[in-house]
Short mmCIF file of C-alpha atoms and ligand atoms in Angstrom, two decimals:
data_model
loop_
_atom_site.label_atom_id
_atom_site.label_comp_id
_atom_site.label_asym_id
_atom_site.label_seq_id
_atom_site.Cartn_x
_atom_site.Cartn_y
_atom_site.Cartn_z
CA MET A 85 -24.32 89.39 37.65
CA LYS A 86 -23.74 92.75 39.68
CA PHE A 87 -24.90 95.92 37.82
CA LYS A 88 -24.43 99.32 38.35
CA SER A 89 -27.88 100.43 37.65
CA ASN A 90 -30.53 99.39 39.92
CA TYR A 91 -32.56 99.65 36.68
CA LEU A 92 -30.93 97.02 34.86
CA GLN A 93 -30.43 94.83 38.23
CA GLU A 94 -33.98 94.89 37.98
CA VAL A 95 -34.41 93.78 34.72
CA TYR A 96 -31.50 90.95 35.13
CA ASP A 97 -32.67 89.92 38.09
CA GLY A 98 -36.42 89.54 36.90
CA LEU A 99 -35.13 87.77 33.65
CA GLU A 100 -33.24 85.29 35.44
CA LYS A 101 -35.72 84.38 38.27
CA HIS A 102 -38.53 83.44 35.11
CA TYR A 103 -35.37 81.90 33.05
CA PRO A 104 -33.37 79.95 35.65
CA GLU A 105 -32.55 77.08 33.44
CA GLN A 106 -31.95 79.25 30.31
CA LYS A 107 -28.39 79.51 30.73
CA GLU A 108 -26.99 80.66 27.47
CA PHE A 109 -29.86 83.33 26.81
CA LEU A 110 -28.78 85.05 30.48
CA GLU A 111 -24.94 85.13 29.62
CA ALA A 112 -26.07 86.74 26.46
CA VAL A 113 -28.23 89.24 27.85
CA GLY A 114 -26.06 89.86 30.86
CA GLU A 115 -22.91 90.71 28.19
CA VAL A 116 -24.88 93.06 26.24
CA LEU A 117 -26.51 95.00 29.75
CA MET A 118 -23.20 94.97 30.98
CA SER A 119 -22.10 97.20 28.02
CA LEU A 120 -25.34 99.66 28.30
CA GLU A 121 -24.81 100.50 31.65
CA PRO A 122 -23.48 104.11 30.64
CA VAL A 123 -26.26 104.45 28.18
CA VAL A 124 -28.73 103.89 30.75
CA ALA A 125 -26.94 106.41 33.14
CA LYS A 126 -27.04 109.32 30.33
CA ASN A 127 -30.98 108.48 28.60
CA PRO A 128 -33.45 108.26 31.22
CA LYS A 129 -36.07 107.76 28.85
CA LEU A 130 -34.93 103.99 28.42
CA GLU A 131 -35.53 103.37 32.35
CA GLU A 132 -39.26 105.72 32.10
CA ASP A 133 -40.66 103.71 28.72
CA ASN A 134 -38.91 100.43 30.29
CA VAL A 135 -37.03 100.05 26.95
CA ILE A 136 -34.58 97.49 28.24
CA GLY A 137 -37.18 95.15 30.01
CA ARG A 138 -39.58 94.94 26.76
CA LEU A 139 -36.33 94.07 24.74
CA VAL A 140 -35.35 90.98 26.61
CA GLU A 141 -38.47 89.60 26.40
CA PRO A 142 -39.00 88.15 22.89
CA GLU A 143 -42.07 89.74 20.67
CA ARG A 144 -43.41 85.78 20.07
CA VAL A 145 -42.16 82.40 20.61
CA ILE A 146 -43.49 79.83 18.14
CA LEU A 147 -42.94 76.24 19.64
CA PHE A 148 -44.30 73.35 17.08
CA ARG A 149 -44.39 69.29 16.64
CA VAL A 150 -42.65 68.05 13.86
CA PRO A 151 -43.53 64.23 12.80
CA TRP A 152 -41.93 62.99 9.11
CA ILE A 153 -41.20 59.35 8.13
CA ASP A 154 -37.70 58.01 8.29
CA ASP A 155 -36.24 55.73 5.76
CA ASN A 156 -37.75 52.22 7.74
CA GLY A 157 -40.97 53.65 7.80
CA LYS A 158 -41.01 55.18 11.53
CA VAL A 159 -42.58 57.84 12.47
CA GLN A 160 -40.40 60.60 14.50
CA VAL A 161 -40.84 63.66 16.05
CA ASN A 162 -38.81 66.50 17.06
CA ARG A 163 -39.29 70.05 18.13
CA GLY A 164 -39.45 73.21 15.82
CA TYR A 165 -39.48 76.37 16.70
CA ARG A 166 -38.96 79.49 16.08
CA VAL A 167 -38.59 82.98 18.33
CA GLN A 168 -39.40 86.43 16.73
CA PHE A 169 -37.31 88.61 19.55
CA ASN A 170 -37.62 91.87 18.07
CA SER A 171 -39.37 93.85 14.88
CA ALA A 172 -38.47 97.33 15.52
CA ILE A 173 -36.07 98.31 12.46
CA GLY A 174 -37.72 95.16 10.15
CA PRO A 175 -38.95 92.02 9.59
CA TYR A 176 -37.82 89.38 12.02
CA LYS A 177 -34.43 88.02 10.12
CA GLY A 178 -32.22 85.36 11.62
CA GLY A 179 -31.26 81.80 10.39
CA LEU A 180 -32.43 77.99 11.51
CA ARG A 181 -30.54 75.70 13.45
CA PHE A 182 -30.33 72.14 12.99
CA HIS A 183 -29.09 70.69 16.01
CA PRO A 184 -29.68 68.03 18.54
CA THR A 185 -28.26 70.59 21.40
CA VAL A 186 -30.98 73.33 20.24
CA ASN A 187 -33.60 74.08 22.51
CA LEU A 188 -35.02 77.60 23.96
CA SER A 189 -32.11 78.91 25.70
CA ILE A 190 -30.02 78.30 22.25
CA LEU A 191 -32.40 79.90 20.41
CA LYS A 192 -33.24 83.12 22.69
CA PHE A 193 -29.97 83.61 23.35
CA LEU A 194 -29.40 83.58 19.32
CA GLY A 195 -32.30 85.26 18.67
CA PHE A 196 -31.16 88.28 20.89
CA GLU A 197 -27.72 88.87 19.54
CA GLN A 198 -29.42 88.77 16.06
CA ILE A 199 -31.29 92.04 17.23
CA PHE A 200 -28.20 93.79 17.62
CA LYS A 201 -26.37 92.54 15.15
CA ASN A 202 -29.01 93.36 12.50
CA SER A 203 -29.30 96.64 13.28
CA LEU A 204 -25.27 96.89 13.01
CA THR A 205 -25.42 96.34 9.29
CA GLY A 206 -26.92 99.69 8.91
CA LEU A 207 -29.82 97.63 7.20
CA PRO A 208 -33.56 97.25 7.87
CA ILE A 209 -33.74 93.61 9.19
CA GLY A 210 -35.25 93.16 13.26
CA GLY A 211 -34.37 89.67 14.99
CA GLY A 212 -35.07 85.96 15.18
CA LYS A 213 -34.03 82.72 15.23
CA GLY A 214 -35.41 79.26 14.65
CA GLY A 215 -34.91 75.50 14.56
CA SER A 216 -35.20 71.84 15.90
CA ASP A 217 -33.42 69.46 17.43
CA PHE A 218 -33.10 67.07 14.69
CA ASP A 219 -29.36 66.05 13.79
CA PRO A 220 -29.09 66.78 9.99
CA LYS A 221 -25.80 64.07 10.65
CA GLY A 222 -25.90 60.38 9.59
CA LYS A 223 -29.22 61.18 7.90
CA SER A 224 -30.19 60.48 4.20
CA ASP A 225 -31.42 63.03 1.63
CA ARG A 226 -34.61 62.05 1.31
CA GLU A 227 -35.04 61.68 5.16
CA VAL A 228 -33.62 65.52 5.56
CA MET A 229 -36.26 66.26 2.84
CA LYS A 230 -39.15 64.88 4.64
CA PHE A 231 -37.64 66.68 8.01
CA CYS A 232 -37.17 70.11 6.10
CA GLN A 233 -41.39 69.72 4.41
CA SER A 234 -42.64 68.90 7.90
CA PHE A 235 -40.80 71.49 9.42
CA MET A 236 -42.35 74.20 7.17
CA THR A 237 -45.78 73.04 7.14
CA GLU A 238 -45.86 74.59 10.19
CA LEU A 239 -43.28 77.62 9.75
CA ALA A 240 -45.25 78.84 6.74
CA LYS A 241 -48.00 80.19 8.65
CA HIS A 242 -45.89 82.22 10.84
CA ILE A 243 -43.18 83.80 8.04
CA GLY A 244 -43.12 85.91 4.72
CA ALA A 245 -40.91 88.44 2.98
CA ASP A 246 -42.41 91.58 5.01
CA THR A 247 -42.82 89.23 8.05
CA ASP A 248 -39.96 87.07 9.26
CA VAL A 249 -37.42 85.79 7.09
CA PRO A 250 -35.54 82.83 7.88
CA ALA A 251 -31.71 81.54 6.50
CA GLY A 252 -29.29 78.82 7.29
CA ASP A 253 -27.55 78.26 10.50
CA ILE A 254 -25.59 75.31 12.04
CA GLY A 255 -27.22 72.01 10.17
CA VAL A 256 -28.66 74.46 7.51
CA GLY A 257 -27.21 74.53 4.41
CA GLY A 258 -28.03 75.21 0.61
CA ARG A 259 -29.48 71.73 0.35
CA GLU A 260 -31.99 72.06 3.81
CA ILE A 261 -32.61 75.71 2.55
CA GLY A 262 -34.02 74.14 -1.25
CA TYR A 263 -36.13 71.85 0.19
CA LEU A 264 -37.84 74.38 2.99
CA TYR A 265 -38.42 77.03 -0.41
CA GLY A 266 -39.80 74.58 -1.89
CA GLN A 267 -42.57 73.44 0.91
CA TYR A 268 -43.30 77.20 1.36
CA LYS A 269 -43.80 77.69 -2.35
CA ARG A 270 -46.21 74.55 -2.78
CA ILE A 271 -48.45 75.49 0.52
CA ARG A 272 -48.51 79.57 -0.59
CA ASN A 273 -48.14 79.41 -4.38
CA GLU A 274 -46.07 82.29 -3.92
CA PHE A 275 -42.43 83.10 -5.20
CA THR A 276 -41.35 85.38 -2.38
CA GLY A 277 -38.01 86.28 -0.89
CA VAL A 278 -39.39 84.37 1.92
CA LEU A 279 -36.05 82.41 2.79
CA THR A 280 -32.32 83.57 2.27
CA GLY A 281 -29.41 81.73 1.56
CA LYS A 282 -31.60 79.98 -1.67
CA GLY A 283 -29.41 78.30 -4.50
CA LEU A 284 -28.72 80.49 -7.51
CA THR A 285 -30.99 79.21 -9.75
CA TYR A 286 -33.83 80.50 -7.80
CA GLY A 287 -33.26 83.82 -6.36
CA GLY A 288 -30.13 83.45 -3.89
CA SER A 289 -27.27 85.68 -4.14
CA LEU A 290 -23.71 85.61 -5.06
CA ALA A 291 -21.11 86.12 -2.47
CA ARG A 292 -24.01 84.66 0.08
CA THR A 293 -22.47 81.28 0.64
CA GLU A 294 -18.77 82.96 1.16
CA ALA A 295 -20.40 86.31 3.10
CA THR A 296 -20.07 85.22 6.66
CA GLY A 297 -16.16 84.24 6.65
CA PHE A 298 -15.36 86.73 3.60
CA GLY A 299 -17.06 89.82 6.14
CA LEU A 300 -15.61 88.70 9.30
CA CYS A 301 -11.88 88.84 7.93
CA TYR A 302 -12.91 91.99 6.25
CA TYR A 303 -13.69 93.16 9.70
CA THR A 304 -10.86 91.91 11.39
CA GLU A 305 -8.47 93.50 8.68
CA GLU A 306 -10.30 96.78 8.88
CA ALA A 307 -10.01 96.55 12.84
CA LEU A 308 -6.42 95.84 12.96
CA LYS A 309 -5.49 98.95 10.61
CA THR A 310 -7.54 101.00 12.53
CA LEU A 311 -6.59 100.14 15.68
CA LYS A 312 -3.14 98.50 15.82
CA ASN A 313 -2.06 99.57 12.55
CA ASP A 314 -1.37 96.43 11.37
CA SER A 315 -3.00 93.23 9.51
CA PHE A 316 -2.86 89.61 8.42
CA LYS A 317 -0.17 90.10 6.22
CA GLY A 318 2.19 87.77 7.33
CA LYS A 319 0.44 86.53 10.56
CA THR A 320 -0.35 82.63 11.25
CA VAL A 321 -4.63 82.24 11.63
CA VAL A 322 -6.01 79.45 14.37
CA ILE A 323 -9.47 78.92 13.01
CA SER A 324 -12.09 76.17 14.60
CA GLY A 325 -14.85 75.04 12.64
CA SER A 326 -14.83 73.21 8.90
CA GLY A 327 -18.45 74.09 8.00
CA ASN A 328 -19.42 77.65 5.67
CA VAL A 329 -17.93 79.86 8.17
CA ALA A 330 -14.54 78.73 9.17
CA ILE A 331 -14.21 77.66 5.05
CA TYR A 332 -14.60 81.31 3.50
CA ALA A 333 -12.59 82.61 6.25
CA CYS A 334 -9.89 80.60 5.89
CA GLN A 335 -9.88 81.51 2.15
CA LYS A 336 -10.42 85.35 2.72
CA ALA A 337 -7.50 85.13 5.42
CA THR A 338 -5.15 83.40 3.14
CA GLU A 339 -5.78 85.66 0.24
CA LEU A 340 -5.08 89.09 2.76
CA GLY A 341 -1.82 87.39 3.37
CA GLY A 342 -2.73 85.58 6.33
CA LYS A 343 -1.58 81.14 6.91
CA VAL A 344 -4.22 79.47 8.50
CA ILE A 345 -2.92 76.77 10.28
CA THR A 346 -6.03 74.37 11.88
CA MET A 347 -9.11 73.62 11.32
CA SER A 348 -11.55 71.61 13.56
CA ASP A 349 -15.09 69.65 13.52
CA SER A 350 -16.77 68.42 17.17
CA ASN A 351 -14.23 65.44 17.19
CA GLY A 352 -11.22 66.93 16.84
CA TYR A 353 -8.87 69.10 15.29
CA VAL A 354 -6.01 69.30 12.90
CA VAL A 355 -2.67 71.25 12.87
CA ALA A 356 -1.30 72.19 9.47
CA PRO A 357 2.09 73.75 10.05
CA ASN A 358 2.53 74.59 6.13
CA GLY A 359 -1.05 76.17 5.88
CA ILE A 360 -4.44 74.02 5.59
CA LYS A 361 -5.01 73.12 1.72
CA LEU A 362 -8.75 74.89 1.43
CA ASP A 363 -9.49 72.61 -1.75
CA VAL A 364 -9.19 69.66 0.72
CA VAL A 365 -11.07 71.00 3.05
CA LYS A 366 -13.74 71.78 0.71
CA GLN A 367 -13.88 68.52 -0.55
CA ILE A 368 -14.20 66.42 2.51
CA LYS A 369 -16.77 68.92 4.15
CA GLU A 370 -18.79 70.61 1.45
CA VAL A 371 -19.15 67.74 -1.10
CA GLU A 372 -18.66 64.18 1.04
CA ARG A 373 -20.34 65.47 4.22
CA GLY A 374 -16.74 63.84 5.73
CA ARG A 375 -14.72 64.61 9.06
CA ILE A 376 -12.23 66.87 9.47
CA LYS A 377 -10.09 63.33 10.78
CA GLU A 378 -9.74 62.91 7.13
CA TYR A 379 -7.52 65.60 6.34
CA PRO A 380 -4.20 64.52 6.94
CA ALA A 381 -4.26 61.68 4.92
CA ARG A 382 -5.58 63.39 1.97
CA ALA A 383 -3.87 66.49 2.03
CA ASN A 384 -0.80 64.54 2.73
CA ASP A 385 1.01 67.96 3.97
CA GLY A 386 2.56 66.89 7.09
CA SER A 387 -0.54 68.01 8.96
CA GLU A 388 -1.68 66.09 12.29
CA TYR A 389 -5.17 65.45 13.56
CA HIS A 390 -5.19 65.29 17.25
CA GLU A 391 -8.96 64.49 18.99
CA GLY A 392 -10.81 66.45 20.91
CA CYS A 393 -11.74 70.13 20.38
CA SER A 394 -10.28 72.47 23.32
CA GLY A 395 -6.41 71.94 22.03
CA VAL A 396 -6.89 73.75 18.98
CA TRP A 397 -6.42 77.00 21.35
CA GLY A 398 -3.25 75.83 22.62
CA THR A 399 -1.67 76.12 18.97
CA LYS A 400 0.81 78.98 18.86
CA ALA A 401 -0.73 81.78 16.19
CA ASP A 402 -1.17 85.82 15.93
CA ILE A 403 -5.06 85.97 14.85
CA TYR A 404 -7.69 83.46 16.63
CA LEU A 405 -11.35 83.06 14.56
CA PRO A 406 -13.51 80.72 16.36
CA CYS A 407 -15.76 79.73 13.97
CA ALA A 408 -17.35 76.56 15.35
CA THR A 409 -20.18 77.13 17.75
CA GLN A 410 -21.39 79.09 21.16
CA ASN A 411 -18.84 79.03 24.24
CA GLU A 412 -16.23 77.04 22.40
CA ILE A 413 -13.80 79.26 24.24
CA ASP A 414 -13.76 79.12 28.19
CA GLY A 415 -11.05 81.16 30.47
CA GLU A 416 -8.55 78.31 30.52
CA SER A 417 -8.11 78.22 26.98
CA ALA A 418 -8.11 82.12 26.47
CA LYS A 419 -5.44 81.95 29.08
CA LYS A 420 -3.46 79.57 26.40
CA ILE A 421 -4.42 82.31 23.51
CA VAL A 422 -3.12 85.08 25.47
CA ALA A 423 0.28 82.97 26.67
CA ASN A 424 0.80 82.13 23.14
CA GLY A 425 0.95 86.07 22.04
CA ALA A 426 -2.70 86.74 20.51
CA ILE A 427 -2.90 89.90 18.85
CA ALA A 428 -6.37 89.15 18.36
CA VAL A 429 -9.65 86.96 18.62
CA CYS A 430 -12.48 87.91 16.10
CA GLU A 431 -15.59 85.65 16.35
CA GLY A 432 -17.24 84.06 13.87
CA SER A 433 -19.19 81.79 15.49
CA ASN A 434 -22.29 83.27 17.63
CA MET A 435 -20.44 83.69 21.63
CA PRO A 436 -18.09 81.78 20.82
CA SER A 437 -16.10 83.48 24.08
CA THR A 438 -17.66 82.85 27.57
CA PRO A 439 -17.68 85.91 29.91
CA GLU A 440 -14.23 84.54 31.08
CA ALA A 441 -12.49 84.42 28.39
CA ILE A 442 -13.35 87.73 27.06
CA GLU A 443 -12.07 88.92 30.76
CA GLU A 444 -8.77 87.43 29.86
CA TYR A 445 -8.18 89.07 26.64
CA LYS A 446 -9.49 92.39 27.46
CA LYS A 447 -6.62 91.82 30.69
CA ALA A 448 -4.10 91.29 28.09
CA GLY A 449 -4.87 93.52 25.49
CA ILE A 450 -6.38 91.58 22.84
CA MET A 451 -8.11 93.07 20.04
CA PHE A 452 -11.46 91.44 20.60
CA GLY A 453 -14.08 91.62 17.89
CA PRO A 454 -17.65 90.36 19.15
CA ALA A 455 -19.46 87.93 17.11
CA LYS A 456 -22.60 90.25 16.89
CA ALA A 457 -20.30 92.68 15.00
CA ALA A 458 -17.51 90.44 13.32
CA ASN A 459 -19.61 87.65 11.92
CA ALA A 460 -22.89 89.93 10.42
CA GLY A 461 -21.39 89.78 7.19
CA GLY A 462 -24.08 86.56 6.59
CA VAL A 463 -26.67 88.69 7.68
CA ALA A 464 -25.95 91.90 5.79
CA THR A 465 -25.64 89.93 2.52
CA SER A 466 -29.17 87.80 3.37
CA ALA A 467 -30.68 91.29 3.36
CA LEU A 468 -28.88 92.13 0.19
CA GLU A 469 -30.43 89.20 -1.02
CA MET A 470 -33.67 90.51 0.23
CA SER A 471 -32.78 93.26 -1.82
CA GLN A 472 -32.71 91.67 -5.27
CA ASN A 473 -35.54 89.43 -4.35
CA SER A 474 -37.59 92.36 -4.30
CA GLU A 475 -36.33 94.38 -7.03
CA ARG A 476 -36.18 91.00 -8.93
CA LEU A 477 -32.97 91.68 -10.07
CA SER A 478 -29.63 89.93 -9.26
CA TRP A 479 -26.14 92.02 -8.93
CA THR A 480 -22.92 90.80 -9.69
CA PHE A 481 -20.65 89.06 -7.35
CA GLU A 482 -18.49 92.44 -7.40
CA GLU A 483 -21.43 94.05 -6.67
CA VAL A 484 -22.34 92.16 -3.40
CA ASP A 485 -18.75 91.88 -2.49
CA GLU A 486 -18.31 95.74 -2.53
CA LYS A 487 -20.92 96.07 -0.28
CA LEU A 488 -20.44 93.68 1.81
CA GLN A 489 -16.67 95.17 2.50
CA GLY A 490 -18.29 98.46 2.65
CA ILE A 491 -20.74 97.22 5.53
CA MET A 492 -17.93 95.47 7.47
CA LYS A 493 -15.97 98.76 7.91
CA ASN A 494 -18.71 100.56 8.85
CA ILE A 495 -19.57 98.29 11.81
CA VAL A 496 -15.86 98.55 13.40
CA HIS A 497 -15.86 102.40 13.09
CA ASN A 498 -19.72 103.03 14.24
CA SER A 499 -18.83 100.05 17.25
CA ILE A 500 -15.35 102.34 17.67
CA ASP A 501 -17.64 105.97 17.47
CA ALA A 502 -20.04 104.34 20.01
CA ALA A 503 -17.35 103.43 22.51
CA ALA A 504 -15.83 106.58 22.20
CA ARG A 505 -18.91 108.28 22.79
CA TYR A 506 -19.28 106.63 25.84
CA GLY A 507 -15.48 106.91 27.14
CA CYS A 508 -14.42 103.40 26.14
CA ASP A 509 -11.89 103.96 23.64
CA GLY A 510 -11.10 101.34 21.57
CA ASP A 511 -13.46 98.70 22.90
CA LEU A 512 -15.00 96.81 19.88
CA GLN A 513 -17.43 94.59 22.63
CA ILE A 514 -18.40 97.59 23.74
CA GLY A 515 -19.03 99.68 20.93
CA ALA A 516 -21.00 96.79 19.05
CA ASN A 517 -23.13 96.51 21.71
CA ILE A 518 -24.10 100.70 22.28
CA ALA A 519 -23.98 101.08 18.40
CA GLY A 520 -26.41 97.91 17.56
CA PHE A 521 -28.70 98.97 20.66
CA GLU A 522 -29.25 102.65 20.22
CA LYS A 523 -30.96 102.34 16.73
CA VAL A 524 -33.27 99.64 17.89
CA ALA A 525 -34.13 101.53 21.41
CA ASN A 526 -34.80 104.67 19.47
CA ALA A 527 -36.93 103.02 17.16
CA MET A 528 -39.02 101.35 19.79
CA LEU A 529 -39.02 104.53 21.47
CA ALA A 530 -40.56 106.56 18.75
CA GLN A 531 -43.32 103.33 18.08
CA GLY A 532 -44.63 103.89 21.34
CA ILE A 533 -45.48 101.11 24.07
CA ALA A 534 -48.86 99.02 23.51
CA TYR A 535 -51.64 99.65 25.72
N1 LIG B 224 -27.48 82.42 10.97
C1 LIG B 224 -26.60 83.39 10.87
C2 LIG B 224 -26.30 84.59 11.76
O1 LIG B 224 -25.90 84.01 12.53
C3 LIG B 224 -27.46 84.19 9.29
C4 LIG B 224 -28.79 84.58 9.34
C5 LIG B 224 -29.49 84.89 8.18
O2 LIG B 224 -28.82 85.11 7.28
O3 LIG B 224 -30.49 85.51 8.47
O4 LIG B 224 -26.46 85.92 11.89
#
C-alpha cells in the first residue's frame, strides 16, 4: 500500500511487518489511513504526538479459553476474545461475533472500524469488539446456553457498564445476549447496563432490534436526497444476507417505497421479482432458524433460489445494500453492480466491499455509503439503551426511532461537511473517515501520552 505521507507510510508498514497474517485488519486500517492523507498534511500535531501510530494499536486484547460440555457429555474448547481498541471518547463498545471464521484479524478489523463508527454517532462510546470461533449453527439451545455461560465467566472480569459494553453481531442475537446477561448478573450480583441488545423485559431498548437495518435505510434516503436529489421511491433494491440487519433493512426500504427483490445466506440467494415477502423470511430465519433456500416453496410468489452467494450482485437493481459479511463484494462483483446501472451501494454489514470494489463504484460515480457510517444505527441505538439503563427509564419506540433518524441524518451531513473541508466534495467514504477520526484524535491529544 502506497501513501503520499511518509508518516502514514511508516505507520502502515510497521503494522504490516508486525501483523503480516492479519489481512482483514490491514485492509481496514489501509482504507482509513488513505482518507487521512489531507488531515495529516494539515495537522502536524498528529505526527508529533504519533496519534495514528497509537490509534492502530488496541489498548488491550484479551484472549481466553472457553471450555463447555456438549449434549453428548463431551468437553469442547473454543477460543474467546475481547479487543478493547480505543476508550478516548467513552467506554469500549461493540458487538460479540460467534462464527467459525472468527480470529484476531477479524476482531481487530471490526474493533478498529467500531472506533470511527461509534464516534460518528455523536454519542460517548469508544471502540471494541469480541467473540469466539464457536458456531451456534446446529447447536441445541442448551449447548448455546452452556457456551455463553462459560464465555461470560471469563469476560465478566473485563467488562462493566462504565468500562466495556458488548452487544450482538453475527451469531449473537437476543437469545445469546440473554444467556450472557444472566451469567454476568449471577457472577457480579449487579443489574447494570453491561450489555446492549437485551430483551425488553430486562432493560432492552425498543427499536434496538430494528435499528441497524432501519438506520441503514434512513442514511441511504438522506444521502440520496442530499447528493442525488433522489429517494427509495420506485427503486428496486438488492439486499444480501437474511439476518437481523437484512430483515429490517428490507422492511424499511419497502416502507420508503422501494421494492426489495433478493435476500441470501451463506449457501445461496433468492430472487423475488415481485418483492420479498418479509413475513415469510422472518418466520424462516427468526422463528425456525432455517435457511433461505426454503423461501420459494413457502412464499409461493414466483421467486427462485440460486446456489452460491456472489451471483446476487448480478441481479439488476437500482440500490444495493450488502448486509451479510465482510468482503462479500469483490472487484468482479462490483463490475456487475456497475453494469446493472446502480445508483447507490450502502453497506449494512461491516466492510462488505473490498478496496477493488470501492474503486469500481467510484470510477462509475455510484453513491457509496461506507459501513462505518451507514450501519452505525445499531450501535447508536445501543448507546441509547445505555442511557435508558443509566436513568432506569424506558423510552417509547417512537422516541427511540426519532432519535435514530436524527443521528443517521447527522452522520450524512457531518460526513459531507468533513469531505468538503478537505476538498473531496460528495465523498461519503472519505468524509466518514475524517469526521469519525477528528473527534477521537482530539480526545487522544487532550488526554496526553502515558509515560
Ligand atoms: N455489532 C454491531 C456493529 O457492528 C453493533 C454493536 C453494538 O451495538 O455495540 O456495530
